[in-house]
XYZ file of C-alpha atoms in Angstrom:
216
model
C -0.435 -5.897 22.237
C -1.025 -2.038 21.468
C 2.696 -1.346 22.789
C 4.417 -4.727 21.384
C 3.350 -4.185 17.563
C 3.782 -0.205 18.252
C 7.734 -0.879 18.645
C 7.202 -4.160 15.990
C 5.386 -1.117 13.586
C 8.652 1.204 13.949
C 11.168 -1.841 13.440
C 8.875 -2.417 10.434
C 9.067 0.993 9.031
C 13.050 1.102 9.352
C 12.857 -1.952 7.058
C 9.972 -0.322 4.853
C 12.249 2.496 4.027
C 14.646 0.945 3.315
C 13.062 -1.645 0.644
C 11.713 1.277 -0.878
C 14.732 3.251 -1.215
C 16.220 0.437 -3.125
C 13.732 1.385 -6.352
C 13.123 4.222 -8.613
C 11.949 6.436 -11.233
C 14.035 4.738 -14.423
C 15.657 0.844 -14.241
C 16.344 -1.082 -17.111
C 16.674 -4.572 -15.403
C 13.869 -4.693 -13.001
C 15.253 -8.052 -11.582
C 17.656 -6.647 -10.913
C 16.762 -3.573 -8.662
C 14.424 -5.991 -7.271
C 17.560 -8.135 -5.980
C 19.225 -5.292 -4.717
C 16.402 -3.733 -2.579
C 15.495 -6.891 -0.588
C 19.443 -7.350 0.070
C 19.997 -4.297 0.900
C 17.228 -3.902 3.162
C 18.399 -6.608 4.726
C 21.288 -6.124 5.020
C 21.580 -2.949 7.265
C 20.314 -2.496 10.364
C 16.736 -1.279 11.893
C 17.360 1.613 13.165
C 15.373 4.833 12.874
C 16.715 7.307 10.609
C 15.335 10.907 10.148
C 12.999 12.248 9.726
C 11.497 9.469 11.058
C 8.454 9.580 9.526
C 7.603 6.475 8.054
C 9.029 4.868 11.142
C 6.753 6.440 13.179
C 4.160 6.027 10.834
C 4.824 2.506 10.262
C 4.557 1.944 13.982
C 1.616 4.180 14.562
C -0.842 2.186 12.068
C 0.922 -1.188 13.512
C -0.380 0.234 17.557
C -3.830 0.545 15.728
C -4.390 -1.955 13.808
C -3.430 -4.081 17.091
C -5.627 -1.924 19.023
C -8.577 -3.143 16.472
C -8.072 -6.412 16.023
C -5.451 -8.121 18.572
C -7.127 -11.888 19.454
C -8.253 -11.742 15.731
C -7.424 -14.374 13.216
C -7.452 -11.566 10.878
C -4.707 -9.672 12.695
C -1.229 -11.581 10.804
C -2.628 -10.492 7.581
C -3.909 -6.781 8.090
C -0.393 -6.362 9.590
C 0.981 -7.931 6.595
C -0.814 -5.897 4.116
C -0.052 -2.679 5.932
C 3.689 -2.817 5.594
C 3.267 -3.772 2.439
C 1.731 -0.697 2.033
C 4.061 1.222 3.651
C 6.636 -0.113 1.769
C 4.437 0.357 -2.351
C 3.412 3.974 -0.625
C 6.968 5.130 -0.329
C 7.479 3.899 -3.846
C 5.001 5.594 -5.501
C 5.728 8.247 -3.958
C 8.769 8.709 -4.892
C 8.683 6.821 -8.056
C 4.973 6.226 -9.702
C 5.070 3.305 -9.479
C 4.401 0.228 -7.471
C 6.735 -3.154 -8.680
C 5.341 -6.750 -8.807
C 7.818 -7.890 -6.972
C 5.744 -6.185 -3.677
C 2.703 -6.828 -4.882
C 1.908 -9.997 -7.133
C 3.513 -12.247 -4.419
C 1.140 -10.415 -1.700
C -1.567 -11.890 -3.396
C -0.298 -15.629 -1.667
C 1.609 -14.487 1.486
C -2.376 -12.372 2.139
C -4.189 -15.486 1.198
C -2.367 -17.453 3.083
C -2.557 -15.859 6.188
C -6.811 -15.254 5.748
C -6.693 -18.957 5.241
C -7.450 -19.814 8.801
C -9.795 -17.084 9.771
C -12.388 -18.710 7.749
C -13.213 -15.337 5.527
C -10.983 -16.066 2.742
C -13.911 -16.871 0.260
C -15.654 -13.442 0.985
C -11.810 -12.112 0.682
C -11.471 -13.186 -3.298
C -14.657 -12.407 -3.716
C -13.855 -8.734 -3.048
C -10.753 -8.796 -4.395
C -11.969 -10.187 -7.477
C -14.677 -6.748 -7.435
C -12.259 -4.637 -6.827
C -9.561 -5.265 -8.869
C -12.390 -5.734 -12.153
C -13.335 -1.867 -10.907
C -9.809 -0.486 -11.170
C -9.163 -2.741 -14.651
C -12.497 -1.575 -16.153
C -10.808 2.198 -14.718
C -7.898 1.778 -16.540
C -8.919 0.523 -19.560
C -10.876 3.332 -20.412
C -8.859 5.632 -18.763
C -4.817 4.653 -18.537
C -3.164 8.327 -17.956
C -5.624 7.996 -14.846
C -5.473 4.709 -13.559
C -2.138 2.742 -13.562
C -1.522 -1.135 -14.526
C 0.434 -0.812 -10.984
C -2.927 0.324 -9.127
C -5.036 -2.433 -10.674
C -3.186 -5.135 -9.609
C -2.435 -3.104 -5.784
C -6.300 -3.203 -5.850
C -7.080 -6.461 -5.761
C -4.807 -7.482 -2.871
C -6.681 -4.801 -0.714
C -9.760 -6.034 -2.092
C -8.692 -9.476 -0.206
C -7.852 -7.650 3.039
C -10.666 -5.432 2.939
C -13.193 -7.929 1.889
C -12.470 -10.541 4.621
C -12.715 -7.829 7.334
C -16.246 -6.785 5.725
C -18.053 -6.638 2.378
C -18.591 -2.487 3.534
C -14.862 -2.765 4.373
C -14.472 -3.245 0.353
C -16.599 -0.816 -0.221
C -15.475 1.960 1.596
C -11.689 1.704 0.868
C -12.878 1.526 -2.662
C -14.972 5.027 -2.413
C -12.425 6.245 -0.289
C -9.466 6.229 -2.106
C -11.180 8.384 -5.205
C -12.494 10.482 -2.620
C -9.320 11.021 -1.098
C -7.476 11.777 -4.547
C -10.347 14.013 -5.967
C -9.571 16.380 -2.243
C -5.836 15.948 -2.700
C -6.444 17.329 -6.516
C -8.802 20.457 -5.638
C -5.699 20.847 -3.100
C -3.339 20.743 -5.798
C -5.769 23.414 -7.937
C -6.647 25.544 -4.644
C -2.521 26.150 -3.842
C -1.514 26.509 -7.971
C 0.244 23.841 -7.519
C -1.655 22.123 -10.580
C -4.612 21.949 -12.886
C -6.835 19.395 -14.180
C -5.042 17.420 -15.982
C -2.080 17.577 -12.900
C -1.365 13.326 -12.571
C 0.189 12.386 -9.012
C 0.996 8.859 -8.062
C -2.702 7.035 -6.741
C -1.589 4.124 -4.812
C -1.253 5.802 -1.148
C -4.069 7.082 -1.237
C -5.657 3.677 -1.819
C -3.686 2.134 0.682
C -4.742 4.329 3.389
C -7.873 4.419 2.548
C -8.183 0.959 2.859
C -6.328 1.389 5.902
C -9.145 3.133 7.547
C -12.022 0.859 5.770
C -10.343 -2.104 7.735
C -9.749 0.266 11.120
C -13.740 1.939 10.658
C -14.994 -1.659 10.033
C -13.333 -4.355 12.561
């Protein structure tokens, strides 16, 4: 299971990188951009390319999830969430965007994959709670949290909440802890100041991954 999912993750990582590369910093027509991004990823061969970071990282993530969730009814949901997370993390880091075309359909996909698990109700409650917290943060300081982060929080809350309520809490707190550590690192290396901004999505996604692995 671990080896098979790890190998599948390498292939998925090549598609994730190809899809992520289809999104740009500034775009006039988001629908056309999304269409070209998905078609471009589907046209390409799943061949890893240097420096192999996305492919290798996705392989490791899939393998770890296979180790922790092998035989669990949550496996497909967490693996899909991981693929979605890789795509969004790469896009956000490159463009400071979390495209709705990836985030919003993921609600339906995750809900569908979680339905047989019997954990959907808890997951939905946690998704609503985490999304509400991020919405309040966005309303309080729109320059600190983006609306894309709010939408992403709901999906991550559903997935982590289906694993356990503690996982959802860890994901929420962990994202801010990781973001704070990164900000401190920028200050120490004199690459930023107290007003420096950076994409927050990757920290949310990594925290959610750690949370489900710890709580599985």
